[in-house]
Tab-separated table of C-alpha atoms and ligand atoms in Angstrom:
chain	number	residue	atom	x	y	z
W	834	MET	CA	5.575	2.408	43.406
W	835	ARG	CA	9.020	1.290	44.264
W	836	ALA	CA	10.847	-1.953	43.832
W	837	ASP	CA	14.294	-3.097	44.788
W	838	LEU	CA	14.950	-4.271	41.280
W	839	LEU	CA	13.356	-3.325	37.893
W	840	ILE	CA	14.314	-5.072	34.560
W	841	ARG	CA	13.149	-2.799	32.146
W	842	GLY	CA	12.246	-3.721	28.219
W	843	GLY	CA	13.116	-7.099	28.085
W	844	ARG	CA	11.326	-10.019	26.286
W	845	LEU	CA	9.954	-12.030	28.969
W	846	ILE	CA	10.064	-15.812	28.599
W	847	ASP	CA	7.797	-16.957	31.583
W	848	GLY	CA	8.896	-20.569	31.569
W	849	THR	CA	5.365	-22.093	30.706
W	850	GLY	CA	6.125	-22.252	26.985
W	851	SER	CA	4.068	-19.487	25.612
W	852	ALA	CA	5.220	-16.838	23.466
W	853	ALA	CA	7.721	-14.280	24.863
W	854	PHE	CA	6.232	-10.741	25.630
W	855	ARG	CA	7.998	-7.409	26.109
W	856	ALA	CA	7.469	-6.343	29.349
W	857	ASP	CA	9.243	-4.741	32.582
W	858	LEU	CA	9.431	-6.926	35.719
W	859	ALA	CA	9.966	-5.508	39.410
W	860	VAL	CA	11.339	-7.372	42.440
W	861	VAL	CA	10.985	-6.459	46.086
W	862	ASP	CA	13.176	-8.590	48.358
W	863	ASP	CA	13.364	-12.143	46.880
W	864	ARG	CA	10.067	-12.053	45.080
W	865	ILE	CA	8.814	-11.099	41.829
W	866	VAL	CA	5.824	-8.465	42.646
W	867	ALA	CA	4.918	-6.943	39.223
W	868	MET	CA	5.192	-7.367	35.795
W	869	GLY	CA	4.224	-5.535	32.483
W	870	ALA	CA	4.318	-1.739	31.585
W	871	LEU	CA	5.859	-0.640	34.982
W	872	HIS	CA	6.388	3.421	33.781
W	873	ASP	CA	5.648	4.896	37.446
W	874	TRP	CA	7.935	2.374	39.341
W	875	GLN	CA	11.300	3.367	40.640
W	876	ALA	CA	13.941	1.184	42.113
W	877	GLY	CA	17.317	1.632	43.390
W	878	ASN	CA	18.795	-0.989	41.034
W	879	VAL	CA	17.351	-0.620	37.637
W	880	PHE	CA	18.400	-3.176	34.636
W	881	ASP	CA	18.009	-1.989	31.129
W	882	ALA	CA	17.166	-5.692	29.440
W	883	THR	CA	16.363	-3.972	25.918
W	884	GLY	CA	17.266	-6.180	23.364
W	885	LEU	CA	17.832	-9.257	25.844
W	886	ALA	CA	15.491	-12.130	26.987
W	887	VAL	CA	14.391	-12.357	30.685
W	888	ALA	CA	13.981	-16.138	31.801
W	889	PRO	CA	13.276	-17.617	34.839
W	890	GLY	CA	16.652	-18.703	36.267
W	891	PHE	CA	17.662	-22.315	34.787
W	892	ILE	CA	17.250	-25.471	37.150
W	893	ASP	CA	19.547	-28.119	36.362
W	894	PRO	CA	17.898	-31.204	37.950
W	895	HIS	CA	21.192	-33.539	37.624
W	896	VAL	CA	24.534	-32.460	38.898
W	897	HIS	CA	26.971	-34.135	40.800
W	898	HIS	CA	28.183	-30.526	42.907
W	899	ASP	CA	27.211	-31.908	46.546
W	900	GLU	CA	30.711	-31.112	47.893
W	901	ALA	CA	31.437	-28.217	45.438
W	902	LEU	CA	28.615	-25.958	46.721
W	903	LEU	CA	30.660	-26.206	50.112
W	904	THR	CA	34.268	-26.079	48.517
W	905	ASP	CA	33.490	-23.562	45.830
W	906	PRO	CA	30.388	-21.693	46.925
W	907	LEU	CA	30.139	-19.241	43.994
W	908	LEU	CA	29.856	-21.869	41.677
W	909	ALA	CA	30.659	-19.868	38.511
W	910	CYS	CA	30.293	-23.141	36.189
W	911	MET	CA	26.499	-22.922	37.220
W	912	THR	CA	25.861	-19.213	37.632
W	913	SER	CA	27.788	-18.206	34.559
W	914	GLN	CA	25.298	-20.493	32.174
W	915	GLY	CA	22.210	-19.123	34.087
W	916	VAL	CA	21.605	-21.531	36.418
W	917	THR	CA	19.992	-20.708	39.865
W	918	SER	CA	19.169	-23.877	41.082
W	919	VAL	CA	20.549	-27.280	40.908
W	920	ILE	CA	19.677	-30.810	42.459
W	921	ASN	CA	22.364	-32.955	43.613
W	922	GLY	CA	22.976	-36.580	44.834
W	923	ASN	CA	22.397	-38.248	41.538
W	924	CYS	CA	23.222	-41.890	40.110
W	925	GLY	CA	22.943	-43.559	43.647
W	926	PHE	CA	25.758	-41.370	45.291
W	927	SER	CA	24.812	-38.297	47.616
W	928	ILE	CA	27.000	-37.031	49.851
W	929	ALA	CA	25.043	-37.491	52.864
W	930	PRO	CA	24.201	-39.581	54.865
W	931	LEU	CA	27.450	-40.876	54.976
W	932	LYS	CA	28.562	-42.983	58.132
W	933	TYR	CA	31.029	-45.216	56.213
W	934	ARG	CA	34.797	-44.138	57.669
W	935	GLY	CA	37.039	-46.489	55.023
W	936	VAL	CA	38.113	-45.639	51.739
W	937	LEU	CA	35.305	-44.741	49.415
W	938	PRO	CA	34.678	-46.946	46.650
W	939	ALA	CA	34.281	-45.388	42.934
W	940	PRO	CA	32.334	-43.348	41.886
W	941	LEU	CA	31.508	-42.012	45.261
W	942	ASP	CA	35.180	-41.110	45.654
W	943	LEU	CA	34.367	-38.565	43.086
W	944	ILE	CA	31.752	-37.015	44.940
W	945	VAL	CA	33.301	-36.740	48.417
W	946	GLU	CA	37.276	-35.985	48.490
W	947	GLU	CA	38.862	-38.382	51.193
W	948	GLN	CA	40.033	-35.637	53.400
W	949	ARG	CA	36.816	-33.721	53.709
W	950	PRO	CA	34.321	-33.869	56.357
W	951	ARG	CA	31.833	-36.639	56.119
W	952	PHE	CA	28.115	-35.861	56.886
W	953	GLU	CA	26.738	-38.759	58.917
W	954	GLN	CA	23.080	-37.425	58.762
W	955	TYR	CA	21.301	-35.518	56.055
W	956	LYS	CA	20.642	-32.545	58.331
W	957	ASP	CA	24.261	-32.251	58.957
W	958	TYR	CA	24.749	-31.586	55.439
W	959	ARG	CA	21.902	-29.207	55.083
W	960	ALA	CA	22.939	-27.250	58.418
W	961	ALA	CA	26.649	-26.779	56.602
W	962	LEU	CA	24.877	-25.358	53.456
W	963	GLU	CA	22.330	-23.032	55.415
W	964	LYS	CA	25.317	-21.903	57.710
W	965	ASP	CA	27.469	-21.186	54.676
W	966	PRO	CA	25.093	-20.623	51.988
W	967	PRO	CA	26.341	-21.013	47.994
W	968	SER	CA	25.254	-18.688	45.410
W	969	VAL	CA	22.724	-21.203	44.152
W	970	ASN	CA	19.832	-22.654	45.507
W	971	SER	CA	20.034	-26.781	45.949
W	972	ALA	CA	18.475	-29.654	46.879
W	973	CYS	CA	19.638	-33.287	47.250
W	974	LEU	CA	18.453	-36.803	46.478
W	975	ILE	CA	19.642	-39.652	48.682
W	976	GLY	CA	21.878	-41.725	47.145
W	977	HIS	CA	20.730	-45.610	47.509
W	978	GLY	CA	24.992	-46.340	46.662
W	979	THR	CA	25.803	-44.254	49.674
W	980	LEU	CA	23.478	-45.990	52.065
W	981	ARG	CA	24.684	-49.150	50.794
W	982	ILE	CA	28.099	-48.393	51.207
W	983	ASN	CA	27.104	-47.615	55.073
W	984	GLU	CA	25.239	-50.901	55.561
W	985	VAL	CA	25.998	-53.840	53.351
W	986	GLN	CA	28.997	-55.808	54.455
W	987	ASP	CA	30.024	-56.992	51.100
W	988	LEU	CA	28.876	-54.772	48.296
W	989	ARG	CA	28.767	-57.785	45.755
W	990	ARG	CA	25.812	-59.251	46.871
W	991	PRO	CA	22.153	-57.892	47.548
W	992	ALA	CA	21.434	-56.632	50.725
W	993	ASP	CA	20.238	-58.954	53.368
W	994	ALA	CA	17.286	-58.347	55.567
W	995	ARG	CA	18.812	-56.638	58.372
W	996	GLU	CA	20.666	-54.491	55.838
W	997	LEU	CA	17.472	-53.642	53.845
W	998	LYS	CA	15.814	-52.549	56.856
W	999	ALA	CA	18.707	-50.025	58.082
W	1000	MET	CA	19.253	-48.638	54.429
W	1001	ARG	CA	15.201	-47.981	54.398
W	1002	ALA	CA	15.288	-46.376	57.934
W	1003	ALA	CA	18.241	-44.244	57.124
W	1004	LEU	CA	16.478	-43.314	53.980
W	1005	ASP	CA	13.190	-42.382	55.278
W	1006	GLN	CA	15.181	-39.950	58.081
W	1007	ALA	CA	17.076	-38.373	55.235
W	1008	LEU	CA	13.906	-37.892	53.345
W	1009	SER	CA	12.188	-36.212	56.758
W	1010	GLU	CA	15.163	-34.015	57.114
W	1011	GLY	CA	14.962	-32.746	53.540
W	1012	GLY	CA	16.028	-34.854	50.874
W	1013	ILE	CA	14.111	-34.546	47.648
W	1014	GLY	CA	14.146	-37.952	46.724
W	1015	LEU	CA	15.663	-41.067	45.983
W	1016	SER	CA	18.310	-41.689	43.585
W	1017	THR	CA	19.775	-45.285	42.521
W	1018	GLY	CA	22.549	-46.264	40.239
W	1019	ALA	CA	22.733	-50.026	39.540
W	1020	PHE	CA	25.078	-49.265	36.694
W	1021	TYR	CA	27.880	-48.712	39.195
W	1022	PRO	CA	29.851	-51.328	41.094
W	1023	PRO	CA	28.563	-50.477	44.753
W	1024	ALA	CA	24.905	-51.104	43.686
W	1025	ARG	CA	25.292	-53.254	40.761
W	1026	ALA	CA	24.395	-56.682	42.901
W	1027	ALA	CA	21.267	-54.910	44.144
W	1028	THR	CA	18.114	-57.019	42.954
W	1029	THR	CA	15.108	-55.298	41.330
W	1030	ALA	CA	13.349	-56.021	44.868
W	1031	GLU	CA	15.853	-54.142	46.566
W	1032	LEU	CA	15.259	-51.178	44.658
W	1033	THR	CA	11.755	-51.359	44.620
W	1034	ALA	CA	11.905	-51.693	48.935
W	1035	MET	CA	14.013	-48.486	48.778
W	1036	ALA	CA	11.447	-46.640	46.298
W	1037	THR	CA	8.593	-47.463	48.536
W	1038	VAL	CA	10.077	-45.575	51.180
W	1039	ALA	CA	10.396	-42.483	48.991
W	1040	SER	CA	6.561	-43.302	47.542
W	1041	ALA	CA	5.535	-42.916	51.394
W	1042	HIS	CA	7.091	-39.436	51.340
W	1043	GLY	CA	5.395	-38.452	48.122
W	1044	LYS	CA	8.775	-37.984	46.687
W	1045	LEU	CA	10.542	-39.120	43.380
W	1046	TYR	CA	12.671	-41.881	42.242
W	1047	THR	CA	15.735	-41.144	39.733
W	1048	THR	CA	17.709	-43.810	38.337
W	1049	HIS	CA	21.021	-43.880	36.521
W	1050	MET	CA	19.783	-47.125	35.276
W	1051	ARG	CA	21.269	-50.528	35.223
W	1052	ASP	CA	22.401	-50.393	31.646
W	1053	GLU	CA	22.329	-47.611	29.005
W	1054	GLY	CA	23.659	-49.755	26.297
W	1055	ASP	CA	23.060	-53.231	24.806
W	1056	ALA	CA	20.202	-53.853	27.335
W	1057	VAL	CA	18.729	-50.245	27.883
W	1058	ILE	CA	15.472	-51.831	26.703
W	1059	GLU	CA	15.706	-54.347	29.822
W	1060	ALA	CA	16.966	-51.428	32.219
W	1061	LEU	CA	13.934	-49.460	31.121
W	1062	HIS	CA	11.665	-52.097	31.927
W	1063	GLU	CA	13.213	-52.741	35.391
W	1064	THR	CA	12.696	-48.832	35.901
W	1065	PHE	CA	9.013	-49.152	35.221
W	1066	GLN	CA	8.420	-52.059	37.097
W	1067	VAL	CA	10.284	-50.368	40.212
W	1068	GLY	CA	8.058	-47.193	39.831
W	1069	ARG	CA	4.991	-49.398	39.211
W	1070	ASP	CA	5.521	-51.931	42.279
W	1071	ALA	CA	6.470	-48.982	44.703
W	1072	CYS	CA	3.753	-46.502	43.644
W	1073	CYS	CA	6.327	-44.075	42.827
W	1074	GLY	CA	7.291	-41.432	40.224
W	1075	VAL	CA	10.379	-42.382	38.434
W	1076	GLN	CA	12.812	-39.847	36.650
W	1077	VAL	CA	15.413	-41.737	33.790
W	1078	SER	CA	18.365	-39.731	34.559
W	1079	HIS	CA	20.686	-38.613	31.524
W	1080	HIS	CA	18.979	-40.776	28.906
W	1081	LYS	CA	21.160	-42.208	26.059
W	1082	CYS	CA	21.924	-45.040	23.820
W	1083	ALA	CA	25.488	-45.957	24.564
W	1084	GLY	CA	27.823	-47.693	22.193
W	1085	LEU	CA	28.255	-47.837	18.406
W	1086	GLU	CA	25.882	-50.872	18.140
W	1087	ASN	CA	23.050	-48.833	20.054
W	1088	HIS	CA	23.338	-45.833	17.750
W	1089	GLY	CA	19.802	-45.247	16.621
W	1090	ARG	CA	17.949	-47.128	19.174
W	1091	SER	CA	16.467	-43.969	20.900
W	1092	THR	CA	13.476	-44.256	18.775
W	1093	GLU	CA	12.643	-47.802	20.272
W	1094	THR	CA	13.313	-46.137	23.724
W	1095	LEU	CA	11.486	-43.091	23.482
W	1096	ALA	CA	8.459	-45.209	22.218
W	1097	LEU	CA	8.615	-47.404	25.091
W	1098	ILE	CA	9.192	-44.464	27.437
W	1099	ASP	CA	6.162	-42.472	25.958
W	1100	ALA	CA	3.924	-45.882	26.304
W	1101	ALA	CA	4.863	-46.173	30.081
W	1102	MET	CA	3.995	-42.682	30.444
W	1103	LYS	CA	0.209	-43.435	29.695
W	1104	GLN	CA	0.380	-46.016	32.536
W	1105	GLN	CA	2.505	-44.363	35.411
W	1106	SER	CA	4.522	-41.357	36.571
W	1107	VAL	CA	7.754	-41.209	34.312
W	1108	GLY	CA	10.240	-38.576	33.339
W	1109	LEU	CA	13.138	-38.335	31.858
W	1110	ASP	CA	16.178	-35.584	31.217
W	1111	THR	CA	19.213	-35.598	29.162
W	1112	THR	CA	22.409	-33.570	28.610
W	1113	PRO	CA	23.215	-31.939	24.918
W	1114	TRP	CA	26.391	-33.590	24.103
W	1115	ILE	CA	27.596	-36.869	22.268
W	1116	ALA	CA	30.173	-37.594	24.883
W	1117	SER	CA	29.503	-38.921	28.662
W	1118	ALA	CA	31.477	-38.650	31.738
W	1119	THR	CA	31.935	-40.749	34.591
W	1120	MET	CA	34.768	-42.651	36.545
W	1121	LEU	CA	37.476	-43.976	34.184
W	1122	ASN	CA	37.291	-47.728	35.280
W	1123	SER	CA	33.592	-48.002	34.219
W	1124	GLY	CA	34.035	-50.206	31.348
W	1125	ARG	CA	32.720	-47.374	29.101
W	1126	HIS	CA	35.968	-47.263	27.166
W	1127	LYS	CA	34.912	-50.413	25.291
W	1128	GLN	CA	31.902	-48.663	23.944
W	1129	ALA	CA	33.779	-45.490	23.045
W	1130	THR	CA	34.948	-43.927	19.849
W	1131	ARG	CA	37.365	-41.835	21.799
W	1132	VAL	CA	38.239	-41.290	25.728
W	1133	ILE	CA	39.670	-38.248	27.130
W	1134	VAL	CA	41.163	-38.627	30.831
W	1135	SER	CA	39.662	-35.744	32.645
W	1136	GLU	CA	40.981	-36.220	35.776
W	1137	SER	CA	43.753	-38.757	37.662
W	1138	VAL	CA	44.631	-38.514	41.171
W	1139	PRO	CA	48.002	-40.306	40.639
W	1140	HIS	CA	48.628	-38.477	37.182
W	1141	PRO	CA	47.215	-35.389	37.420
W	1142	GLU	CA	49.225	-33.897	35.003
W	1143	LEU	CA	47.957	-36.070	32.011
W	1144	ALA	CA	44.344	-34.728	32.604
W	1145	GLY	CA	42.955	-33.585	28.764
W	1146	GLN	CA	44.978	-36.202	27.096
W	1147	ASP	CA	43.414	-39.175	24.999
W	1148	LEU	CA	43.466	-42.453	27.018
W	1149	THR	CA	44.762	-44.235	23.453
W	1150	ASP	CA	47.776	-41.749	23.666
W	1151	ILE	CA	48.512	-42.262	27.268
W	1152	ALA	CA	48.524	-46.214	26.722
W	1153	LYS	CA	50.667	-45.862	23.658
W	1154	GLN	CA	53.432	-43.527	25.555
W	1155	TRP	CA	53.554	-46.214	28.364
W	1156	GLY	CA	53.384	-49.315	25.622
W	1157	VAL	CA	50.599	-50.841	27.649
W	1158	SER	CA	46.836	-51.691	27.088
W	1159	LEU	CA	43.943	-49.561	27.447
W	1160	ASP	CA	43.034	-51.661	30.437
W	1161	GLU	CA	46.844	-51.535	32.166
W	1162	ALA	CA	46.711	-47.462	31.468
W	1163	ILE	CA	43.492	-47.441	33.368
W	1164	ALA	CA	44.475	-49.315	36.040
W	1165	ARG	CA	47.876	-47.104	36.580
W	1166	LEU	CA	45.280	-43.884	36.365
W	1167	ILE	CA	42.720	-44.739	38.944
W	1168	PRO	CA	41.007	-43.088	40.833
W	1169	ALA	CA	40.260	-41.154	37.653
W	1170	ALA	CA	37.613	-39.844	35.665
W	1171	GLY	CA	37.010	-39.923	31.710
W	1172	ILE	CA	34.936	-38.458	29.187
W	1173	PHE	CA	33.477	-41.150	26.560
W	1174	PHE	CA	32.537	-40.555	22.879
W	1175	ILE	CA	29.851	-43.163	23.000
W	1176	MET	CA	26.446	-41.503	21.896
W	1177	ASP	CA	25.056	-40.657	18.091
W	1178	GLU	CA	24.226	-37.034	17.410
W	1179	ALA	CA	20.878	-38.180	15.701
W	1180	ASP	CA	19.885	-39.740	18.983
W	1181	VAL	CA	20.860	-36.876	21.230
W	1182	GLN	CA	18.663	-34.691	19.139
W	1183	ARG	CA	15.850	-37.310	18.992
W	1184	ILE	CA	15.894	-37.371	22.887
W	1185	LEU	CA	16.428	-33.554	23.323
W	1186	SER	CA	13.231	-32.899	21.127
W	1187	PHE	CA	10.883	-35.459	22.736
W	1188	LYS	CA	8.222	-33.487	24.127
W	1189	HIS	CA	8.721	-34.620	27.759
W	1190	THR	CA	12.823	-33.926	28.090
W	1191	ILE	CA	14.107	-31.667	30.679
W	1192	ILE	CA	17.626	-30.668	30.144
W	1193	CYS	CA	20.533	-31.268	32.463
W	1194	SER	CA	24.206	-31.204	32.746
W	1195	ASP	CA	25.266	-33.958	34.954
W	1196	GLY	CA	28.239	-32.242	35.557
W	1197	ILE	CA	30.945	-32.633	38.324
W	1198	HIS	CA	32.968	-29.834	39.370
W	1199	LYS	CA	36.256	-31.461	39.762
W	1200	GLY	CA	39.821	-31.531	38.212
W	1201	SER	CA	41.441	-29.301	35.632
W	1202	HIS	CA	39.936	-30.877	32.830
W	1203	PRO	CA	36.099	-31.342	33.142
W	1204	HIS	CA	33.448	-32.473	30.493
W	1205	PRO	CA	32.553	-29.038	28.843
W	1206	ARG	CA	28.903	-29.661	30.066
W	1207	VAL	CA	29.743	-28.529	33.174
W	1208	TRP	CA	30.126	-24.943	32.075
W	1209	GLY	CA	28.367	-25.236	28.693
W	1210	THR	CA	25.175	-27.104	28.764
W	1211	PHE	CA	22.278	-24.438	28.942
W	1212	PRO	CA	23.886	-22.055	26.562
W	1213	ARG	CA	24.650	-25.050	23.977
W	1214	VAL	CA	20.908	-25.771	23.921
W	1215	LEU	CA	19.837	-22.090	23.387
W	1216	GLY	CA	22.566	-21.443	20.932
W	1217	HIS	CA	23.548	-24.410	18.992
W	1218	TYR	CA	20.446	-26.696	19.245
W	1219	VAL	CA	17.665	-23.664	19.052
W	1220	ARG	CA	19.391	-20.750	17.194
W	1221	GLU	CA	21.538	-23.044	14.935
W	1222	LYS	CA	19.540	-26.075	14.456
W	1223	ASN	CA	16.106	-25.175	15.239
W	1224	LEU	CA	15.414	-28.055	17.060
W	1225	PHE	CA	12.664	-26.202	18.994
W	1226	SER	CA	11.576	-22.754	19.769
W	1227	ILE	CA	13.189	-20.695	22.394
W	1228	GLU	CA	10.335	-20.705	24.696
W	1229	GLU	CA	10.229	-24.517	24.440
W	1230	ALA	CA	13.875	-24.547	25.591
W	1231	VAL	CA	13.593	-22.258	28.694
W	1232	LYS	CA	10.335	-24.572	29.335
W	1233	ARG	CA	12.704	-27.384	29.547
W	1234	MET	CA	15.230	-25.979	31.834
W	1235	THR	CA	12.661	-24.011	34.005
W	1236	SER	CA	8.894	-24.656	34.868
W	1237	MET	CA	9.596	-28.659	33.679
W	1238	PRO	CA	12.302	-29.439	36.411
W	1239	ALA	CA	10.203	-27.423	38.891
W	1240	ASP	CA	7.480	-29.495	38.531
W	1241	ARG	CA	8.812	-32.539	38.273
W	1242	PHE	CA	10.637	-32.242	41.476
W	1243	GLY	CA	7.851	-30.293	43.177
W	1244	LEU	CA	9.935	-26.997	43.694
W	1245	GLY	CA	6.987	-24.758	44.300
W	1246	GLN	CA	7.186	-20.906	43.220
W	1247	ARG	CA	10.338	-21.539	41.206
W	1248	GLY	CA	10.846	-22.071	37.551
W	1249	ARG	CA	8.369	-19.370	36.148
W	1250	LEU	CA	8.278	-15.596	35.950
W	1251	ALA	CA	4.999	-15.138	37.817
W	1252	LEU	CA	3.851	-12.982	40.706
W	1253	ASP	CA	4.787	-14.081	44.141
W	1254	HIS	CA	7.439	-16.355	42.446
W	1255	PHE	CA	10.794	-16.280	43.695
W	1256	ALA	CA	13.208	-13.857	41.871
W	1257	ASP	CA	15.576	-16.626	40.584
W	1258	ILE	CA	15.990	-14.866	37.129
W	1259	THR	CA	18.511	-14.978	34.220
W	1260	ILE	CA	18.564	-12.524	31.487
W	1261	PHE	CA	20.554	-13.341	28.182
W	1262	ASP	CA	20.940	-12.400	24.661
W	1263	PRO	CA	19.299	-14.812	22.224
W	1264	ALA	CA	21.228	-13.822	19.341
W	1265	THR	CA	24.780	-14.566	20.869
W	1266	ILE	CA	24.341	-17.030	23.636
W	1267	ALA	CA	26.626	-19.959	23.277
W	1268	GLU	CA	28.913	-21.949	25.177
W	1269	ARG	CA	32.414	-21.316	24.909
W	1270	ALA	CA	33.427	-24.618	26.968
W	1271	THR	CA	35.084	-27.297	24.335
W	1272	PHE	CA	36.624	-30.828	24.635
W	1273	ASP	CA	39.960	-29.461	24.190
W	1274	SER	CA	39.482	-26.197	26.727
W	1275	PRO	CA	36.479	-26.885	28.710
W	1276	VAL	CA	36.946	-24.589	31.580
W	1277	GLN	CA	35.066	-21.207	30.024
W	1278	PRO	CA	31.965	-19.117	30.778
W	1279	ALA	CA	29.531	-19.212	28.242
W	1280	ARG	CA	28.747	-16.190	25.916
W	1281	GLY	CA	25.736	-13.904	26.055
W	1282	ILE	CA	24.495	-14.364	29.749
W	1283	ALA	CA	23.929	-10.874	30.626
W	1284	ALA	CA	22.643	-11.240	34.429
W	1285	VAL	CA	21.614	-13.769	36.881
W	1286	TYR	CA	19.609	-13.269	39.973
W	1287	VAL	CA	19.245	-15.717	42.705
W	1288	ASN	CA	16.476	-14.939	45.306
W	1289	GLY	CA	16.477	-11.284	43.976
W	1290	ARG	CA	20.301	-11.024	44.199
W	1291	LEU	CA	22.773	-10.575	41.593
W	1292	VAL	CA	25.285	-13.439	41.487
W	1293	TRP	CA	26.804	-13.471	38.335
W	1294	ASP	CA	26.947	-10.020	36.350
W	1295	GLY	CA	27.714	-10.842	33.008
W	1296	GLU	CA	31.399	-11.091	33.384
W	1297	LYS	CA	31.870	-12.609	36.889
W	1298	SER	CA	30.512	-13.899	40.099
W	1299	THR	CA	29.547	-10.936	42.229
W	1300	GLY	CA	30.241	-12.934	45.522
W	1301	ALA	CA	26.819	-13.037	46.692
W	1302	ARG	CA	25.513	-16.399	48.137
W	1303	PRO	CA	21.976	-16.300	48.633
W	1304	GLY	CA	21.283	-20.019	47.635
W	1305	ARG	CA	18.886	-21.766	49.788
W	1306	HIS	CA	18.488	-25.410	50.519
W	1307	LEU	CA	15.108	-26.231	48.673
W	1308	ASP	CA	12.529	-28.836	49.942
W	1309	GLN	CA	9.877	-30.170	48.113
W	1310	THR	CA	6.889	-27.838	48.386
W	1311	ALA	CA	4.590	-29.224	45.810
W	1312	THR	CA	3.519	-32.709	44.673
W	1313	PRO	CA	5.816	-33.700	41.713
W	1314	GLN	CA	4.179	-33.795	38.500
W	1315	ALA	CA	4.336	-35.617	35.151
W	1316	VAL	CA	5.877	-33.045	32.734
X	377	ZN	ZN1	24.834	-41.040	36.361
């Protein structure tokens, strides 16, 4: 028997959570065609995986690489950590459909660069990806905030009936053209004035398409419980599955409250379709002028358009140097992004360990000093939290990075090592895998990733990108499941 690629002698972690087993794996074209003891198989390309783990490629369900897929299509920050598929358009801000011609308000200005082309319709963005494909597969949510910027005359008020109708029509069209769901970010100024009724009216459109509603909730701090209730209500009233994005309890006074939030999520899951994802870090990252600095014990400026030379410095040091208040320093630094130390390690571990939690990076590929999650998220879970902290088994960790996001978002034939599934495969060393990216030095490929294949083609060889760009636009091909 002949294959294009044979991976011999590895321990297969198939993505379902079942125990790893020793087997060979054969790939023809873009599919897995055999697994087991494949002694009589041959291939032009044989990878000796002795001593290594062979897993489905990781699926990152929450990133902001909408534009990076086009400007840096090799996306080494993702492939070098074993990620083979990403979901963009999160937190209410997608690159498309974007009709607005004016200066973009934050945080959309972090997602879409001023001088880059704007995609008026989702199908235009999709066509650009298909014409000039990136290394990884990608799907994209349609952002309510982006639609608001297109249609709502005054972002400080709820949409009126005419504007809501236009946003719903635009969402309906974008979902027909391949958008994988709806995202909202009522936390952010362009969407803060949206009422629960407005969010529900939008989620009803997603529901009609059988697609998910994901949300960067209105509040992840003092009012996190109220925000969860709002999220569940929108899901119930719109009959739509909801995904709580990058779940956290922000601010010193809210440390420890994940016991409350997880109990509430668990109870809601018994009544309706609810999911959640999280990142394995105690710091978050977002626009610098988000108000988050008031909740943070430390703020690193990760990017500043007027002061790029200050990327990587602490906000307090910059303010001290300038002899100004923190608020004044922020005003001088924007448009800018920051890294905010606002979470408690015990909450991070409790949320990560919760049975239903999917792993995400929430990364944005911009500036010289990003959050280390952009390069280090998945290896950090497998190294720090699995090998060192023993938070859960390696099979469980891989499941949270593969079949769970695939099932939640309806990505059929991805996220598992199984016959006829797409050959998205990550080979890594469980004994050494670790993130090398740190808050001081965040742009670093991880340790312990040996090879990464997307649709049967090698995209990361363990040291560098190969240059291959086999990534596809992913449609929802299965019904989203509760995981
Ligand atoms: Zn967010």
